Amino acid sequence: MTRIAIENPVEMYAVRLGDDALVLGHRLSEWSSNAPFLEEDLALSNVALDYIGRARMFYTYAGQLRNDGTTEDDYAYLRDCRDYYNLLIHELPRGDFAFSMARQYLVDVFNLAYLAELQQSRDESLAAIAGKAVKESTYHLRRSNDWIMRLGQGTRESLRRLQDAVVELWGFTPELFAMDALEIDLLAQGIAVDRAALRDSWDRQVRATLEAAGVTMPEPDWQVDGGRQGVHTEHLGHLLGELQFVQRAYPGLEW
Amino acid sequence: MSDSKAMTEAELIERFQSRIDDEQKIEPKDWMPEGYRKNLIRQISQHAHSEVIGMQPEGNWITRAPTLRRKAILLAKVQDEGGHGLYLYSAAETLGVSREELIAALQSGEAKYASIFNYPTLTWADIGAIGWLVDGAAIVNQVSLQRTSYGPYARGMVRICKEESFHQRQGYEIMLALSRGNEAQRAMAQDSINRFWWPSLMMFGPHDAESAHSGQSMKWKIKRQSNDELRQKFVDQTVKQVEVLDMTLPDPDLKWNEGRGHYDFGEIDWEEFKRSMSGGGPCSRQRVAHHVKAHEEGAWVREALRAYQKKQKSQADKAAA
Ligand SMILES: [Fe+2]
Ligand SMILES: [Fe+2]
């Protein structure tokens, strides 16, 4: 298989955002038939569908920029781990319900602010995708915010699980705000969002909610990153093994 | 009904039957014979459990769907089935049984669900075959149930049928894509048809003569058409679709009968049907065990939710006092 080499920075930016969405959507979809009750099963599938839809829009746009017939599926199914660029927080296994909800909450607060900014992008296609996605994220955050309060103020066990989840996730959050040369350059052109600039208000909001829920905020004494360079946790390879199984076993066919 | 106490049981039954005969819908608050209520709870809950357990074999391919479009469609489809389960649990609840009781009966094996979901989904083609054949068979049954005598069940069916026809189309579309593919894809599709055809026919239940609940259900118009009538309808419509795929059904006895104006088809392996219905299908134990596991793993979440709601309520009460 020939590697999809990405040279256009805007294409790379769209693929990064697509990878974030696809990998998280995949993790959320793993809750189907596994949620604590039926209504929640359906709600998690809704969120998963929004993310998968978002990935499709970003990839499709990336493919259009190449103008060589590259499709959304080529990006999703034909790249190996080192050519995936999602931020690591999205690929962590779904864990228990508290872990998935805590991740969702941290990411939802981030995404809502991020997408609101991306709507202002000078790239009209990215702005349009953000315009659709920001509405979804508003609803996602309402849900995950509710769950943080329910778990935090529910039972001793639910608070303990929420606390453990926040501790496990915390070192993966700095990567949400890390700018690299590519995004700094696109920011200067008015295309990309300044993620670093979102950090303070994210931090205030997340701390206020988690503390109100009864969570003791962890010390920021560790952090892991590397997603944007394709240096992942070991979990991503397994996720891709599953996601890409049919396309790998029967290459080059229509489905 | 304010005068119901003044009437004897026999008079009530007579009036009930004449309402049924008159095609009136029975509503939750109406008087109904205990047998009618029990029969309905059995049928609606079996139907609800089938929707919910059916999420598992199809869900088995959500993370492996071959394209993003197929993945999104499948995830939405499985989600719809869960939604059908919800409407049907609600319909059953109007008959005075709780969701907890219904779930407990599923998990203990006391309540049944469609035996077809006790077969494994081994290849991507199985997702096509299930959407096309299993949802196809379900539609034939459910269209007929839109006229069932119990109001909440009939209305639930109307909603559900709209979504089912979309499910069948997406399943058939998967099969169509495979049928136009290479040899491996065509073989995969034919193998799925071979494995899912007979179980699909079993979905309509035993022959009319052997069906334990059929006579009374027809009289009460819970069922509107017999198992054999519905099965025949399904066979007739499916044969033409198989021809378009240029594939075959695994039944040497299948042939057009000019005199009847229907297809004749072979006898179902009723021993296998019984085995699968009574927990002996290849995935029977796995399906129930999975449901139990997810339910148990979610116990602390449901408990947290109850505790939170209780706290919220007592705070609201305090504020109001
Ligand atoms: Fe359904
Ligand atoms: Fe369906």
Coordinates of C-alpha atoms and ligand atoms in Angstrom, one line a residue:
Chain A
M1 CA 0.0 0.0 0.0
T2 CA 1.3 3.4 -0.8
R3 CA 1.5 5.8 2.1
I4 CA -0.7 8.9 2.0
A5 CA 2.0 11.6 2.2
I6 CA 0.6 14.9 3.5
E7 CA 2.4 18.0 2.5
N8 CA -0.3 20.7 2.4
P9 CA -0.5 22.2 5.9
V10 CA -4.3 22.8 5.7
E11 CA -4.8 19.2 4.6
M12 CA -2.7 18.1 7.6
Y13 CA -4.7 20.3 9.9
A14 CA -8.0 18.9 8.7
V15 CA -6.7 15.3 9.0
R16 CA -5.6 16.0 12.6
L17 CA -9.0 17.2 13.5
G18 CA -10.5 14.3 11.6
D19 CA -8.3 11.9 13.5
D20 CA -9.4 13.4 16.9
A21 CA -13.0 13.0 15.9
L22 CA -12.8 9.5 14.5
V23 CA -10.8 7.9 17.3
L24 CA -13.0 9.4 20.0
G25 CA -16.1 8.4 18.0
H26 CA -14.8 4.9 17.8
R27 CA -14.3 4.7 21.5
L28 CA -17.8 6.0 22.1
S29 CA -19.3 3.5 19.7
E30 CA -17.8 0.7 21.8
W31 CA -20.5 1.6 24.4
S32 CA -23.2 0.2 22.2
S33 CA -24.9 -2.6 24.1
N34 CA -22.6 -1.9 27.0
A35 CA -24.1 1.2 28.7
P36 CA -25.6 1.1 32.2
F37 CA -29.1 1.5 30.9
L38 CA -30.8 1.6 27.6
E39 CA -31.5 5.4 27.4
E40 CA -27.8 6.0 28.1
D41 CA -26.8 3.5 25.5
L42 CA -28.7 5.4 22.9
A43 CA -27.4 8.8 24.0
L44 CA -23.8 7.6 23.8
S45 CA -24.4 6.3 20.3
N46 CA -25.7 9.8 19.4
V47 CA -22.5 11.4 20.5
A48 CA -20.5 8.7 18.7
L49 CA -22.4 9.4 15.5
D50 CA -21.7 13.1 15.8
Y51 CA -18.0 12.5 16.1
I52 CA -17.9 10.0 13.2
G53 CA -19.8 12.5 11.1
R54 CA -17.3 15.2 12.0
A55 CA -14.4 13.0 11.1
R56 CA -16.0 12.3 7.7
M57 CA -16.4 16.0 7.0
F58 CA -12.8 16.8 7.9
Y59 CA -11.4 13.9 5.9
T60 CA -13.6 14.7 2.9
Y61 CA -12.3 18.3 2.9
A62 CA -8.7 17.1 3.3
G63 CA -9.3 14.8 0.3
Q64 CA -10.7 17.7 -1.7
L65 CA -7.5 19.7 -1.0
R66 CA -5.4 16.9 -2.5
N67 CA -7.6 16.8 -5.6
D68 CA -6.3 13.3 -6.4
G69 CA -9.4 11.2 -5.5
T70 CA -8.3 10.5 -1.9
T71 CA -11.5 9.7 0.1
E72 CA -12.5 9.9 3.7
D73 CA -12.0 6.1 3.8
D74 CA -8.5 6.3 2.5
Y75 CA -7.6 8.4 5.5
A76 CA -9.4 6.3 8.0
Y77 CA -8.6 2.8 6.8
L78 CA -5.2 3.0 5.0
R79 CA -2.9 4.8 7.5
D80 CA -1.0 3.0 10.2
C81 CA -0.4 4.2 13.7
R82 CA 2.6 6.4 12.9
D83 CA 0.5 8.3 10.4
Y84 CA -2.4 9.0 12.7
Y85 CA -2.2 12.3 14.4
N86 CA -5.0 12.4 17.0
L87 CA -4.3 13.7 20.5
L88 CA -3.7 10.9 22.9
I89 CA -6.6 11.6 25.2
H90 CA -9.0 10.4 22.5
E91 CA -7.5 7.0 22.0
L92 CA -7.4 5.8 25.6
P93 CA -9.7 2.7 26.1
R94 CA -13.2 3.5 27.2
G95 CA -12.6 2.3 30.8
D96 CA -15.6 2.4 33.1
F97 CA -18.5 4.8 32.7
A98 CA -16.8 7.3 34.9
F99 CA -13.7 7.3 32.8
S100 CA -15.6 7.8 29.6
M101 CA -17.7 10.5 31.0
A102 CA -14.8 12.3 32.6
R103 CA -12.9 12.2 29.3
Q104 CA -16.0 13.4 27.5
Y105 CA -16.5 16.3 29.9
L106 CA -12.8 17.5 29.6
V107 CA -12.9 17.2 25.8
D108 CA -16.4 18.8 25.5
V109 CA -15.4 21.9 27.4
F110 CA -12.3 22.1 25.1
N111 CA -14.2 21.4 21.9
L112 CA -16.9 23.9 22.5
A113 CA -14.4 26.7 22.9
Y114 CA -12.2 25.4 20.1
L115 CA -15.0 25.1 17.6
A116 CA -16.4 28.5 18.4
E117 CA -13.0 29.9 17.4
L118 CA -12.7 27.7 14.3
Q119 CA -16.0 29.1 13.1
Q120 CA -14.1 32.3 12.6
S121 CA -11.4 30.6 10.5
R122 CA -10.6 32.3 7.1
D123 CA -10.9 28.8 5.6
E124 CA -14.6 28.7 4.8
S125 CA -14.8 24.9 4.7
L126 CA -13.3 24.5 8.2
A127 CA -15.5 27.3 9.5
A128 CA -18.6 25.6 8.1
I129 CA -17.7 22.2 9.6
A130 CA -17.1 24.0 13.0
G131 CA -20.5 25.7 12.7
K132 CA -22.2 22.4 12.5
A133 CA -20.1 20.7 15.1
V134 CA -20.4 23.5 17.7
K135 CA -24.1 22.9 18.0
E136 CA -23.5 19.2 18.7
S137 CA -20.8 20.0 21.3
T138 CA -23.1 22.3 23.1
Y139 CA -25.5 19.4 23.6
H140 CA -22.6 17.0 24.4
L141 CA -21.3 19.3 27.1
R142 CA -24.7 19.7 28.7
R143 CA -24.9 15.9 29.0
S144 CA -21.3 15.3 30.3
N145 CA -21.5 18.2 32.7
D146 CA -24.7 16.7 34.1
W147 CA -23.0 13.3 34.5
I148 CA -20.0 14.9 36.3
M149 CA -22.4 16.3 38.9
R150 CA -24.4 13.1 39.2
L151 CA -21.3 10.9 39.6
G152 CA -19.6 13.4 41.9
Q153 CA -22.6 13.8 44.1
G154 CA -24.1 10.4 43.7
T155 CA -22.6 7.7 45.9
R156 CA -19.2 7.2 47.5
E157 CA -18.4 4.7 44.8
S158 CA -19.3 7.0 41.9
L159 CA -17.2 9.8 43.4
R160 CA -14.3 7.5 43.9
R161 CA -14.5 6.3 40.3
L162 CA -14.8 9.8 39.0
Q163 CA -11.8 10.9 41.1
D164 CA -9.8 8.0 39.7
A165 CA -10.8 8.8 36.2
V166 CA -9.7 12.5 36.5
V167 CA -6.4 11.4 37.9
E168 CA -5.8 9.0 35.1
L169 CA -6.8 11.6 32.4
W170 CA -5.1 14.6 33.8
G171 CA -1.7 14.1 32.3
F172 CA -3.2 13.8 28.9
T173 CA -4.9 17.2 29.0
P174 CA -1.9 19.5 28.4
E175 CA -1.6 18.1 24.9
L176 CA -5.0 19.7 24.1
F177 CA -3.3 23.1 24.3
A178 CA 0.0 22.4 22.6
M179 CA 0.8 24.4 19.5
D180 CA 3.4 23.2 17.0
A181 CA 5.1 24.9 14.1
L182 CA 2.3 23.9 11.7
E183 CA -0.5 25.2 13.7
I184 CA 1.4 28.4 14.6
D185 CA 1.9 29.1 11.0
L186 CA -1.8 28.4 10.1
L187 CA -2.8 30.6 13.0
A188 CA -0.8 33.4 11.6
Q189 CA -2.8 33.0 8.4
G190 CA -6.1 33.1 10.2
I191 CA -6.9 29.5 9.5
A192 CA -6.1 27.5 12.7
V193 CA -7.2 28.1 16.2
D194 CA -4.9 29.2 19.0
R195 CA -5.3 26.2 21.3
A196 CA -2.8 27.6 23.8
A197 CA -5.0 30.6 24.3
L198 CA -7.9 28.5 25.4
R199 CA -6.1 27.0 28.3
D200 CA -6.9 29.4 31.1
S201 CA -10.6 29.6 30.7
W202 CA -10.7 25.8 30.2
D203 CA -8.8 25.3 33.4
R204 CA -11.1 27.6 35.4
Q205 CA -14.2 26.1 34.1
V206 CA -13.1 22.5 34.5
R207 CA -11.8 23.1 38.1
A208 CA -14.9 24.9 39.1
T209 CA -17.2 22.0 37.9
L210 CA -15.0 19.2 39.2
E211 CA -14.6 20.8 42.6
A212 CA -18.3 21.4 42.8
A213 CA -18.8 17.7 42.0
G214 CA -16.5 16.9 44.9
V215 CA -13.4 15.9 43.0
T216 CA -10.0 16.8 44.4
M217 CA -7.9 18.2 41.6
P218 CA -4.8 16.3 40.8
E219 CA -1.3 17.8 40.9
P220 CA -0.1 18.4 37.4
D221 CA 3.1 16.4 38.0
W222 CA 3.1 14.2 34.8
Q223 CA 2.1 14.6 31.2
V224 CA 2.2 12.5 28.1
D225 CA 2.0 13.7 24.5
G226 CA 3.1 12.9 21.0
G227 CA -0.1 12.3 19.1
R228 CA 0.5 15.1 16.6
Q229 CA 3.8 13.4 15.7
G230 CA 2.2 10.0 15.4
V231 CA 3.8 8.8 18.6
H232 CA 0.8 7.1 20.4
T233 CA -0.1 5.0 23.3
E234 CA 0.0 1.3 22.6
H235 CA -3.8 1.3 22.5
L236 CA -4.1 3.0 19.1
G237 CA -2.6 0.1 17.2
H238 CA -5.3 -2.3 18.5
L239 CA -8.0 0.2 17.8
L240 CA -6.8 0.5 14.2
G241 CA -6.4 -3.3 13.9
E242 CA -10.2 -3.5 14.6
L243 CA -11.3 -0.4 12.7
Q244 CA -9.3 -1.4 9.5
F245 CA -9.8 -5.1 9.6
V246 CA -12.0 -5.5 6.5
Q247 CA -10.1 -3.1 4.4
R248 CA -6.8 -4.8 5.3
A249 CA -8.1 -8.4 4.9
Y250 CA -9.8 -7.6 1.5
P251 CA -7.8 -4.6 0.1
G252 CA -9.0 -2.4 -2.7
L253 CA -12.7 -3.4 -2.8
E254 CA -16.0 -1.5 -2.7
W255 CA -18.3 -2.2 0.2
Chain B
M1 CA -65.3 2.7 33.2
S2 CA -67.5 3.6 36.2
D3 CA -70.1 0.9 35.6
S4 CA -67.5 -2.0 35.4
K5 CA -68.1 -3.0 39.0
A6 CA -71.8 -3.5 38.4
M7 CA -71.2 -5.9 35.6
T8 CA -70.4 -9.6 36.0
E9 CA -67.2 -11.0 34.7
A10 CA -69.1 -12.7 31.9
E11 CA -70.7 -9.5 30.8
L12 CA -67.4 -7.7 30.9
I13 CA -65.7 -10.4 28.7
E14 CA -68.6 -10.2 26.3
R15 CA -68.4 -6.4 26.0
F16 CA -64.6 -6.6 25.7
Q17 CA -64.9 -9.1 22.8
S18 CA -67.5 -7.1 21.0
R19 CA -65.2 -4.0 21.2
I20 CA -62.4 -6.2 19.7
D21 CA -64.8 -7.5 17.0
D22 CA -65.7 -3.9 16.3
E23 CA -62.0 -3.1 15.7
Q24 CA -61.9 -0.7 18.6
K25 CA -58.5 -0.3 20.3
I26 CA -58.1 -1.4 23.9
E27 CA -56.4 1.3 26.0
P28 CA -54.4 0.9 29.3
K29 CA -57.2 2.1 31.5
D30 CA -59.9 -0.2 29.9
W31 CA -61.0 -3.4 31.5
M32 CA -59.4 -6.4 30.0
P33 CA -59.4 -10.1 30.8
E34 CA -56.4 -11.3 32.8
G35 CA -55.4 -13.7 30.0
Y36 CA -55.4 -10.8 27.4
R37 CA -53.1 -8.8 29.7
K38 CA -50.7 -11.8 30.3
N39 CA -50.7 -12.7 26.6
L40 CA -49.8 -9.1 25.6
I41 CA -47.1 -8.8 28.3
R42 CA -45.6 -12.0 27.0
Q43 CA -45.7 -10.9 23.4
I44 CA -44.6 -7.3 23.8
S45 CA -41.8 -8.1 26.2
Q46 CA -40.5 -10.9 23.9
H47 CA -40.6 -8.3 21.1
A48 CA -38.8 -5.7 23.3
H49 CA -36.1 -8.2 24.3
S50 CA -35.6 -9.2 20.7
E51 CA -34.9 -5.6 19.8
V52 CA -32.4 -5.2 22.7
I53 CA -30.6 -8.6 22.3
G54 CA -30.5 -8.0 18.5
M55 CA -28.2 -5.0 19.2
Q56 CA -25.5 -7.5 20.1
P57 CA -24.9 -9.5 16.9
E58 CA -25.0 -6.3 14.8
G59 CA -23.1 -4.3 17.3
N60 CA -20.4 -6.9 16.9
W61 CA -19.5 -5.1 13.6
I62 CA -19.8 -1.5 14.5
T63 CA -16.1 -1.2 15.3
R64 CA -15.2 -3.2 12.2
A65 CA -17.5 -1.8 9.5
P66 CA -15.6 -1.5 6.2
T67 CA -16.3 2.2 5.5
L68 CA -17.1 5.3 7.6
R69 CA -20.5 5.6 5.8
R70 CA -21.3 1.9 6.7
K71 CA -20.1 2.4 10.2
A72 CA -22.4 5.4 10.7
I73 CA -25.4 3.7 9.2
L74 CA -24.8 0.6 11.3
L75 CA -24.4 2.5 14.5
A76 CA -27.5 4.5 13.8
K77 CA -29.4 1.2 13.0
V78 CA -28.3 -0.5 16.2
Q79 CA -29.3 2.6 18.1
D80 CA -32.8 2.5 16.4
E81 CA -33.2 -1.0 17.6
G82 CA -32.5 0.1 21.1
G83 CA -35.1 2.8 20.6
H84 CA -37.6 0.2 19.5
G85 CA -36.8 -1.7 22.7
L86 CA -37.6 1.4 24.7
Y87 CA -41.0 2.0 23.1
L88 CA -41.9 -1.6 23.6
Y89 CA -40.8 -1.6 27.2
S90 CA -43.0 1.5 27.7
A91 CA -45.9 -0.2 26.0
A92 CA -45.5 -3.3 28.3
E93 CA -45.3 -1.0 31.3
T94 CA -48.8 0.3 30.6
L95 CA -49.9 -3.2 31.4
G96 CA -48.7 -2.9 34.9
V97 CA -45.3 -4.6 34.7
S98 CA -42.0 -2.7 35.5
R99 CA -38.9 -2.5 33.4
E100 CA -36.9 -4.1 36.2
E101 CA -39.3 -7.1 36.2
L102 CA -39.0 -7.4 32.4
I103 CA -35.2 -7.3 32.5
A104 CA -35.1 -9.8 35.3
A105 CA -37.3 -12.2 33.3
L106 CA -34.9 -11.8 30.3
Q107 CA -31.9 -12.5 32.3
S108 CA -33.3 -15.5 34.1
G109 CA -34.3 -17.0 30.8
E110 CA -38.0 -17.0 31.7
A111 CA -38.8 -14.5 28.9
K112 CA -37.8 -15.3 25.4
Y113 CA -36.5 -13.3 22.5
A114 CA -36.2 -14.0 18.7
S115 CA -34.0 -17.1 18.3
I116 CA -32.3 -15.6 15.3
F117 CA -30.1 -13.5 17.5
N118 CA -28.6 -16.6 18.9
Y119 CA -26.6 -17.1 15.7
P120 CA -23.1 -15.5 15.4
T121 CA -22.2 -12.6 13.0
L122 CA -19.0 -13.9 11.5
T123 CA -18.4 -11.7 8.5
W124 CA -19.4 -8.3 7.3
A125 CA -21.9 -9.9 4.9
D126 CA -23.9 -11.1 8.0
I127 CA -24.7 -7.5 8.7
G128 CA -26.2 -7.2 5.2
A129 CA -28.1 -10.5 5.6
I130 CA -29.5 -9.5 9.0
G131 CA -30.7 -6.1 7.8
W132 CA -32.2 -7.5 4.7
L133 CA -33.6 -10.9 5.9
V134 CA -34.1 -10.4 9.6
D135 CA -35.4 -6.8 9.5
G136 CA -37.3 -7.9 6.4
A137 CA -39.1 -10.7 8.3
A138 CA -39.7 -8.4 11.2
I139 CA -41.4 -5.8 9.0
V140 CA -43.8 -8.4 7.6
N141 CA -44.7 -9.3 11.1
Q142 CA -44.8 -5.7 12.4
V143 CA -46.9 -4.3 9.5
S144 CA -49.5 -6.8 10.5
L145 CA -49.2 -5.8 14.1
Q146 CA -50.0 -2.1 13.3
R147 CA -53.6 -3.3 13.5
T148 CA -53.2 -5.2 16.8
S149 CA -56.0 -4.6 19.3
Y150 CA -53.9 -3.0 22.1
G151 CA -53.6 0.7 21.4
P152 CA -50.1 1.4 22.8
Y153 CA -48.7 -1.6 21.0
A154 CA -50.3 -0.7 17.7
R155 CA -49.1 2.9 17.9
G156 CA -45.6 1.7 18.8
M157 CA -45.6 -0.6 15.7
V158 CA -46.5 2.3 13.4
R159 CA -43.4 4.3 14.6
I160 CA -41.2 1.2 14.5
C161 CA -42.2 0.2 11.0
K162 CA -41.1 3.5 9.5
E163 CA -37.5 2.8 10.7
E164 CA -37.5 -0.9 9.9
S165 CA -38.0 -0.3 6.2
F166 CA -34.9 1.9 6.2
H167 CA -33.1 -0.9 8.0
Q168 CA -34.1 -3.5 5.4
R169 CA -32.9 -1.2 2.6
Q170 CA -29.5 -0.6 4.1
G171 CA -29.1 -4.4 4.6
Y172 CA -30.1 -5.1 1.1
E173 CA -27.7 -2.4 -0.1
I174 CA -24.8 -4.1 1.6
M175 CA -25.8 -7.4 -0.1
L176 CA -26.1 -5.6 -3.4
A177 CA -22.6 -4.1 -3.1
L178 CA -21.2 -7.5 -2.2
S179 CA -23.0 -9.2 -5.1
R180 CA -21.3 -6.7 -7.5
G181 CA -17.9 -7.3 -5.9
N182 CA -15.2 -9.9 -6.4
E183 CA -15.4 -13.6 -5.9
A184 CA -14.5 -13.4 -2.3
Q185 CA -17.3 -10.9 -1.6
R186 CA -19.9 -12.9 -3.5
A187 CA -18.9 -16.0 -1.6
M188 CA -19.2 -14.1 1.6
A189 CA -22.7 -12.9 0.8
Q190 CA -23.9 -16.3 -0.4
D191 CA -22.5 -17.9 2.8
S192 CA -24.4 -15.4 4.9
I193 CA -27.6 -16.1 3.0
N194 CA -27.1 -19.8 3.6
R195 CA -26.7 -19.4 7.3
F196 CA -29.4 -16.8 7.9
W197 CA -32.2 -18.0 5.6
W198 CA -33.6 -20.8 7.7
P199 CA -33.4 -18.9 11.0
S200 CA -35.2 -16.1 9.3
L201 CA -38.1 -18.4 8.4
M202 CA -38.1 -19.6 12.0
M203 CA -38.7 -16.0 13.1
F204 CA -42.4 -16.4 12.3
G205 CA -42.8 -19.1 14.9
P206 CA -44.3 -22.6 14.7
H207 CA -46.8 -23.8 12.2
D208 CA -50.3 -22.5 13.0
A209 CA -51.5 -25.9 14.1
E210 CA -48.6 -26.2 16.7
S211 CA -48.7 -22.6 17.9
A212 CA -49.6 -22.6 21.6
H213 CA -50.9 -19.0 21.8
S214 CA -52.1 -18.5 18.3
G215 CA -55.8 -19.2 18.4
Q216 CA -56.6 -17.0 21.4
S217 CA -54.3 -14.3 20.1
M218 CA -56.1 -14.2 16.8
K219 CA -59.5 -14.1 18.6
W220 CA -58.3 -11.2 20.7
K221 CA -56.7 -9.6 17.6
I222 CA -53.4 -9.4 19.3
K223 CA -52.2 -11.2 16.2
R224 CA -53.8 -10.3 12.9
Q225 CA -52.4 -12.9 10.6
S226 CA -51.2 -16.4 11.3
N227 CA -47.5 -17.5 11.4
D228 CA -47.8 -19.5 8.2
E229 CA -49.5 -16.7 6.3
L230 CA -46.8 -14.2 7.3
R231 CA -44.0 -16.6 6.6
Q232 CA -45.4 -17.3 3.1
K233 CA -45.6 -13.5 2.4
F234 CA -41.9 -13.2 3.4
V235 CA -40.8 -16.1 1.2
D236 CA -42.7 -14.7 -1.8
Q237 CA -41.2 -11.2 -1.5
T238 CA -37.6 -12.4 -0.8
V239 CA -37.2 -14.8 -3.7
K240 CA -37.4 -11.9 -6.1
Q241 CA -34.8 -10.0 -4.2
V242 CA -32.4 -13.0 -4.2
E243 CA -32.7 -13.1 -8.0
V244 CA -31.6 -9.5 -8.3
L245 CA -28.5 -10.4 -6.3
D246 CA -28.0 -13.4 -8.6
M247 CA -27.6 -15.6 -5.5
T248 CA -29.6 -18.6 -4.3
L249 CA -31.6 -19.6 -1.2
P250 CA -30.4 -22.9 0.4
D251 CA -33.7 -24.8 -0.2
P252 CA -33.9 -27.4 -3.0
D253 CA -37.7 -27.5 -2.5
L254 CA -38.2 -23.9 -3.3
K255 CA -40.3 -23.4 -6.4
W256 CA -43.1 -21.4 -7.8
N257 CA -46.6 -23.0 -7.4
E258 CA -48.8 -21.7 -10.1
G259 CA -52.0 -23.1 -8.6
R260 CA -51.4 -21.5 -5.2
G261 CA -49.9 -18.3 -6.6
H262 CA -47.1 -18.7 -4.0
Y263 CA -43.7 -20.2 -3.7
D264 CA -43.5 -23.7 -2.1
F265 CA -40.6 -24.2 0.2
G266 CA -39.1 -26.9 2.3
E267 CA -39.7 -27.9 5.9
I268 CA -38.0 -26.0 8.7
D269 CA -35.8 -28.0 11.1
W270 CA -38.1 -27.7 14.1
E271 CA -35.7 -29.5 16.4
E272 CA -33.2 -26.7 15.8
F273 CA -35.9 -24.1 16.3
K274 CA -36.8 -25.6 19.7
R275 CA -33.2 -25.9 20.7
S276 CA -32.4 -22.3 19.8
M277 CA -35.6 -21.0 21.5
S278 CA -34.8 -22.8 24.7
G279 CA -31.4 -21.4 25.1
G280 CA -29.5 -24.0 23.0
G281 CA -28.5 -21.7 20.1
P282 CA -24.8 -21.2 19.4
C283 CA -24.7 -17.8 21.1
S284 CA -27.7 -18.1 23.5
R285 CA -25.5 -18.2 26.6
Q286 CA -23.3 -15.5 25.3
R287 CA -26.2 -13.1 24.6
V288 CA -27.8 -13.4 28.0
A289 CA -24.4 -13.3 29.8
H290 CA -23.5 -10.1 27.9
H291 CA -26.7 -8.5 28.9
V292 CA -26.2 -9.5 32.5
K293 CA -22.6 -8.3 32.5
A294 CA -23.4 -4.8 31.1
H295 CA -26.3 -4.5 33.5
E296 CA -24.2 -5.5 36.5
E297 CA -21.3 -3.2 35.5
G298 CA -23.8 -0.4 35.2
A299 CA -25.4 -1.0 38.7
W300 CA -23.2 1.6 40.4
V301 CA -24.1 4.2 37.8
R302 CA -27.9 3.6 38.2
E303 CA -27.4 3.7 41.9
A304 CA -25.4 7.0 41.7
L305 CA -28.2 8.5 39.6
R306 CA -30.9 7.5 42.0
A307 CA -28.9 8.9 45.0
Y308 CA -28.2 12.1 43.2
Q309 CA -31.9 12.6 42.2
K310 CA -32.9 11.9 45.8
K311 CA -30.5 14.5 47.1
Q312 CA -31.7 17.0 44.5
K313 CA -35.3 16.3 45.5
S314 CA -34.7 16.7 49.2
Q315 CA -32.9 20.0 48.6
A316 CA -35.8 21.2 46.5
D317 CA -38.2 20.2 49.2
K318 CA -36.2 22.0 51.8
A319 CA -36.0 25.1 49.7
A320 CA -39.8 25.0 49.1
A321 CA -40.5 24.6 52.9
Ligands
FE1 FE -36.4 -3.0 15.4
FE2 FE -34.6 -3.1 12.6

